[in-house]
mmCIF file of C-alpha atoms in Angstrom:
data_model
loop_
_atom_site.group_PDB
_atom_site.id
_atom_site.type_symbol
_atom_site.label_atom_id
_atom_site.label_comp_id
_atom_site.label_asym_id
_atom_site.label_seq_id
_atom_site.Cartn_x
_atom_site.Cartn_y
_atom_site.Cartn_z
ATOM 1 C CA VAL A 1 67.897 46.160 -52.723
ATOM 2 C CA VAL A 2 68.959 45.935 -56.360
ATOM 3 C CA ASN A 3 71.894 48.199 -57.233
ATOM 4 C CA SER A 4 71.721 47.605 -60.977
ATOM 5 C CA ILE A 5 70.439 45.501 -63.857
ATOM 6 C CA THR A 6 72.806 45.800 -66.819
ATOM 7 C CA LYS A 7 73.085 44.243 -70.265
ATOM 8 C CA VAL A 8 75.685 41.504 -70.630
ATOM 9 C CA GLY A 9 75.664 41.605 -74.456
ATOM 10 C CA SER A 10 75.812 44.339 -77.050
ATOM 11 C CA SER A 11 72.883 46.402 -78.265
ATOM 12 C CA PRO A 12 71.360 46.708 -80.813
ATOM 13 C CA THR A 13 71.057 42.956 -81.258
ATOM 14 C CA ASN A 14 69.116 40.351 -83.200
ATOM 15 C CA ALA A 15 69.939 37.573 -80.728
ATOM 16 C CA SER A 16 67.151 35.255 -79.615
ATOM 17 C CA SER A 17 68.707 34.942 -76.145
ATOM 18 C CA LEU A 18 69.734 37.906 -73.966
ATOM 19 C CA GLN A 19 71.477 38.100 -70.612
ATOM 20 C CA TYR A 20 71.331 40.664 -67.831
ATOM 21 C CA ALA A 21 73.666 41.056 -64.841
ATOM 22 C CA VAL A 22 71.677 41.729 -61.658
ATOM 23 C CA THR A 23 73.628 43.170 -58.724
ATOM 24 C CA PHE A 24 72.158 43.443 -55.228
ATOM 25 C CA SER A 25 73.475 45.667 -52.436
ATOM 26 C CA GLU A 26 74.183 42.567 -50.304
ATOM 27 C CA PRO A 27 74.145 38.765 -50.656
ATOM 28 C CA VAL A 28 70.646 37.340 -51.203
ATOM 29 C CA THR A 29 69.004 33.941 -51.740
ATOM 30 C CA GLY A 30 65.683 32.663 -53.064
ATOM 31 C CA ILE A 31 65.990 34.144 -56.549
ATOM 32 C CA ASP A 32 64.262 32.456 -59.490
ATOM 33 C CA ALA A 33 62.987 33.354 -62.957
ATOM 34 C CA GLY A 34 59.508 34.170 -61.606
ATOM 35 C CA ASP A 35 60.953 37.135 -59.672
ATOM 36 C CA PHE A 36 61.498 39.043 -62.908
ATOM 37 C CA ALA A 37 59.346 40.536 -65.658
ATOM 38 C CA LEU A 38 60.071 42.029 -69.059
ATOM 39 C CA THR A 39 59.079 45.526 -70.121
ATOM 40 C CA ALA A 40 59.054 45.721 -73.906
ATOM 41 C CA THR A 41 58.159 48.146 -76.672
ATOM 42 C CA GLY A 42 57.280 47.477 -80.290
ATOM 43 C CA THR A 43 56.707 43.820 -81.065
ATOM 44 C CA VAL A 44 59.427 42.362 -78.821
ATOM 45 C CA THR A 45 58.513 39.293 -76.788
ATOM 46 C CA GLY A 46 60.587 36.862 -74.771
ATOM 47 C CA SER A 47 60.557 34.816 -71.593
ATOM 48 C CA VAL A 48 62.707 34.917 -68.472
ATOM 49 C CA ALA A 49 64.220 31.448 -68.574
ATOM 50 C CA ASN A 50 67.047 31.075 -66.104
ATOM 51 C CA VAL A 51 68.785 32.685 -63.135
ATOM 52 C CA SER A 52 72.338 31.731 -62.158
ATOM 53 C CA GLY A 53 74.818 33.124 -59.688
ATOM 54 C CA SER A 54 75.140 33.590 -55.934
ATOM 55 C CA GLY A 55 75.746 36.164 -53.262
ATOM 56 C CA ALA A 56 75.017 39.637 -54.607
ATOM 57 C CA SER A 57 75.638 38.890 -58.318
ATOM 58 C CA TYR A 58 73.300 36.999 -60.640
ATOM 59 C CA THR A 59 72.863 36.484 -64.384
ATOM 60 C CA VAL A 60 69.332 36.334 -65.765
ATOM 61 C CA THR A 61 68.790 34.776 -69.198
ATOM 62 C CA VAL A 62 65.866 35.773 -71.409
ATOM 63 C CA ASN A 63 65.082 33.267 -74.179
ATOM 64 C CA SER A 64 62.789 33.148 -77.229
ATOM 65 C CA VAL A 65 63.358 36.835 -77.992
ATOM 66 C CA THR A 66 61.567 37.864 -81.177
ATOM 67 C CA GLY A 67 60.230 41.044 -82.738
ATOM 68 C CA VAL A 68 61.569 44.569 -83.099
ATOM 69 C CA GLY A 69 61.753 47.200 -80.340
ATOM 70 C CA THR A 70 63.270 47.395 -76.870
ATOM 71 C CA VAL A 71 63.278 45.109 -73.842
ATOM 72 C CA ARG A 72 64.241 45.721 -70.207
ATOM 73 C CA LEU A 73 64.436 43.251 -67.314
ATOM 74 C CA ASP A 74 62.651 44.361 -64.113
ATOM 75 C CA LEU A 75 62.597 42.866 -60.615
ATOM 76 C CA ASN A 76 59.005 42.425 -59.436
ATOM 77 C CA SER A 77 58.017 44.726 -56.580
ATOM 78 C CA SER A 78 56.459 42.093 -54.314
ATOM 79 C CA SER A 79 56.101 38.358 -53.603
ATOM 80 C CA THR A 80 59.565 37.489 -54.872
ATOM 81 C CA GLY A 81 60.744 35.293 -51.989
ATOM 82 C CA ILE A 82 64.177 36.914 -52.164
ATOM 83 C CA ILE A 83 65.772 37.308 -48.737
ATOM 84 C CA ASP A 84 69.000 38.782 -47.407
ATOM 85 C CA ALA A 85 71.418 37.088 -44.981
ATOM 86 C CA ALA A 86 69.412 38.359 -41.985
ATOM 87 C CA GLY A 87 66.200 36.782 -43.356
ATOM 88 C CA ASN A 88 64.618 40.074 -44.427
ATOM 89 C CA ASP A 89 62.464 40.140 -47.570
ATOM 90 C CA VAL A 90 63.888 42.145 -50.444
ATOM 91 C CA SER A 91 61.014 44.271 -51.709
ATOM 92 C CA GLY A 92 60.375 47.397 -53.731
ATOM 93 C CA GLY A 93 61.327 45.985 -57.119
ATOM 94 C CA TYR A 94 63.575 47.609 -59.688
ATOM 95 C CA ASN A 95 62.661 49.034 -63.078
ATOM 96 C CA SER A 96 65.585 51.307 -63.953
ATOM 97 C CA GLY A 97 67.830 48.800 -65.682
ATOM 98 C CA GLU A 98 69.493 48.953 -69.066
ATOM 99 C CA THR A 99 67.489 48.270 -72.225
ATOM 100 C CA TYR A 100 68.386 46.130 -75.212
ATOM 101 C CA THR A 101 67.322 47.346 -78.638
ATOM 102 C CA VAL A 102 66.185 44.312 -80.612
ATOM 103 C CA VAL A 103 66.489 44.604 -84.385
ATOM 104 C CA SER A 104 65.429 42.386 -87.251
ATOM 105 C CA SER A 105 67.730 40.145 -89.289
ATOM 106 C CA ASP A 106 65.019 39.555 -91.915
ATOM 107 C CA ALA A 107 66.457 40.424 -95.338
ATOM 108 C CA ALA A 108 63.808 38.649 -97.395
ATOM 109 C CA LEU A 109 61.325 40.012 -99.889
ATOM 110 C CA SER A 110 57.636 39.178 -99.603
ATOM 111 C CA ASN A 111 56.990 40.177 -103.225
ATOM 112 C CA LEU A 112 58.898 41.104 -106.373
ATOM 113 C CA SER A 113 57.179 42.321 -109.504
ATOM 114 C CA ILE A 114 58.328 43.733 -112.827
ATOM 115 C CA SER A 115 56.780 46.101 -115.368
ATOM 116 C CA SER A 116 57.257 43.833 -118.415
ATOM 117 C CA GLY A 117 57.373 40.077 -118.814
ATOM 118 C CA ALA A 118 57.026 37.531 -116.026
ATOM 119 C CA LEU A 119 59.426 36.178 -113.439
ATOM 120 C CA THR A 120 60.599 32.627 -114.091
ATOM 121 C CA PRO A 121 60.198 30.828 -111.788
ATOM 122 C CA ALA A 122 57.247 32.524 -110.078
ATOM 123 C CA PHE A 123 58.257 34.639 -107.068
ATOM 124 C CA ASN A 124 59.140 32.809 -103.866
ATOM 125 C CA SER A 125 60.986 34.648 -101.086
ATOM 126 C CA ASN A 126 63.447 31.750 -100.771
ATOM 127 C CA THR A 127 64.357 31.862 -104.475
ATOM 128 C CA THR A 128 66.955 34.502 -105.351
ATOM 129 C CA GLY A 129 67.527 33.933 -109.082
ATOM 130 C CA TYR A 130 64.959 34.780 -111.760
ATOM 131 C CA ALA A 131 64.832 35.132 -115.522
ATOM 132 C CA VAL A 132 62.592 37.474 -117.498
ATOM 133 C CA SER A 133 62.134 37.533 -121.270
ATOM 134 C CA VAL A 134 60.880 40.715 -122.884
ATOM 135 C CA ASP A 135 60.284 41.781 -126.463
ATOM 136 C CA ASN A 136 63.156 43.534 -128.272
ATOM 137 C CA ALA A 137 61.079 46.727 -128.305
ATOM 138 C CA VAL A 138 61.246 46.909 -124.478
ATOM 139 C CA ASN A 139 64.204 49.166 -123.646
ATOM 140 C CA SER A 140 63.677 49.539 -119.891
ATOM 141 C CA ILE A 141 62.123 47.734 -116.969
ATOM 142 C CA ILE A 142 60.794 48.792 -113.576
ATOM 143 C CA ILE A 143 61.204 46.521 -110.561
ATOM 144 C CA THR A 144 58.873 46.750 -107.547
ATOM 145 C CA PRO A 145 60.277 44.922 -104.486
ATOM 146 C CA THR A 146 58.403 44.555 -101.190
ATOM 147 C CA ALA A 147 60.359 43.776 -98.026
ATOM 148 C CA ASN A 148 59.152 41.089 -95.669
ATOM 149 C CA GLU A 149 60.074 43.324 -92.694
ATOM 150 C CA SER A 150 59.408 47.068 -92.759
ATOM 151 C CA HIS A 151 62.814 48.176 -91.412
ATOM 152 C CA ALA A 152 64.839 46.560 -94.207
ATOM 153 C CA VAL A 153 66.589 48.757 -96.781
ATOM 154 C CA ILE A 154 66.130 47.834 -100.450
ATOM 155 C CA LYS A 155 68.403 48.779 -103.337
ATOM 156 C CA VAL A 156 67.520 48.097 -106.961
ATOM 157 C CA ASN A 157 70.449 48.485 -109.326
ATOM 158 C CA ASN A 158 72.299 50.252 -106.433
ATOM 159 C CA ALA A 159 69.537 52.852 -105.915
ATOM 160 C CA VAL A 160 67.473 52.861 -102.692
ATOM 161 C CA VAL A 161 63.816 52.007 -103.282
ATOM 162 C CA THR A 162 61.039 52.245 -100.699
ATOM 163 C CA SER A 163 59.416 48.878 -100.036
ATOM 164 C CA GLY A 164 56.360 48.336 -102.235
ATOM 165 C CA ASN A 165 57.261 51.204 -104.578
ATOM 166 C CA PRO A 166 58.601 50.956 -108.122
ATOM 167 C CA SER A 167 62.238 51.559 -108.958
ATOM 168 C CA SER A 168 63.290 54.109 -111.532
ATOM 169 C CA ALA A 169 63.278 52.806 -115.090
ATOM 170 C CA ILE A 170 66.310 50.576 -115.652
ATOM 171 C CA ASN A 171 67.679 50.647 -119.187
ATOM 172 C CA LEU A 172 68.067 47.330 -120.971
ATOM 173 C CA ASN A 173 70.521 46.343 -123.672
ATOM 174 C CA VAL A 174 69.752 43.835 -126.404
ATOM 175 C CA GLY A 175 70.723 40.406 -125.060
ATOM 176 C CA ASN A 176 71.223 39.279 -121.468
ATOM 177 C CA ASN A 177 71.027 41.880 -118.694
ATOM 178 C CA THR A 178 71.658 41.242 -114.999
ATOM 179 C CA ARG A 179 69.947 43.462 -112.444
ATOM 180 C CA ALA A 180 70.309 43.016 -108.678
ATOM 181 C CA THR A 181 67.840 43.776 -105.925
ATOM 182 C CA GLU A 182 69.663 43.874 -102.586
ATOM 183 C CA ILE A 183 67.930 43.843 -99.190
ATOM 184 C CA THR A 184 69.782 44.770 -96.004
ATOM 185 C CA ALA A 185 68.044 43.818 -92.768
ATOM 186 C CA GLN A 186 67.597 46.298 -89.935
ATOM 187 C CA ASP A 187 70.618 44.757 -88.168
ATOM 188 C CA GLY A 188 72.807 46.195 -90.965
ATOM 189 C CA ALA A 189 74.664 42.891 -91.311
ATOM 190 C CA THR A 190 72.229 40.481 -92.941
ATOM 191 C CA VAL A 191 72.049 40.968 -96.711
ATOM 192 C CA LYS A 192 70.150 39.030 -99.362
ATOM 193 C CA THR A 193 70.405 39.626 -103.094
ATOM 194 C CA TYR A 194 67.740 38.655 -105.626
#
């Protein structure tokens, strides 16, 4: 019988590899990756890749984790091949373990447009520096940024802007003006400035 399945790492996370500690009520053998399944919400996917350990304590590694949502490791309820020291099959499964919250580290824009002039060079999400020339009569500009990932937070000129919506008018002075568009990924740590 499984006593617990707990997270080894911290949550929320944007890691592509996660580990779970699986503790049985007694020493068991015959454990492999096929004995486990993932229960996920949102767009999270991954694959149970490796099982290590012995006796009553094992570590299960889940690789290729992508997406946004939650993921839990479950022990399948039948046909596992797991046996205790007396040769009895361990059955019944386990689906009450701890859940990782998987968050995005995507801080890129998928589009950036302006109300006057044209971006030079043309927008590319990997390019962070642009120039825009406008007529002297233009005294403000509106920037419309679109996040690549819907959970990112965008700030234009230090004011939060909803993805795909225009910023407030930003006053321009005659001459060079620098305006920043900052994107913070859902993980709260990854930041990109255009």
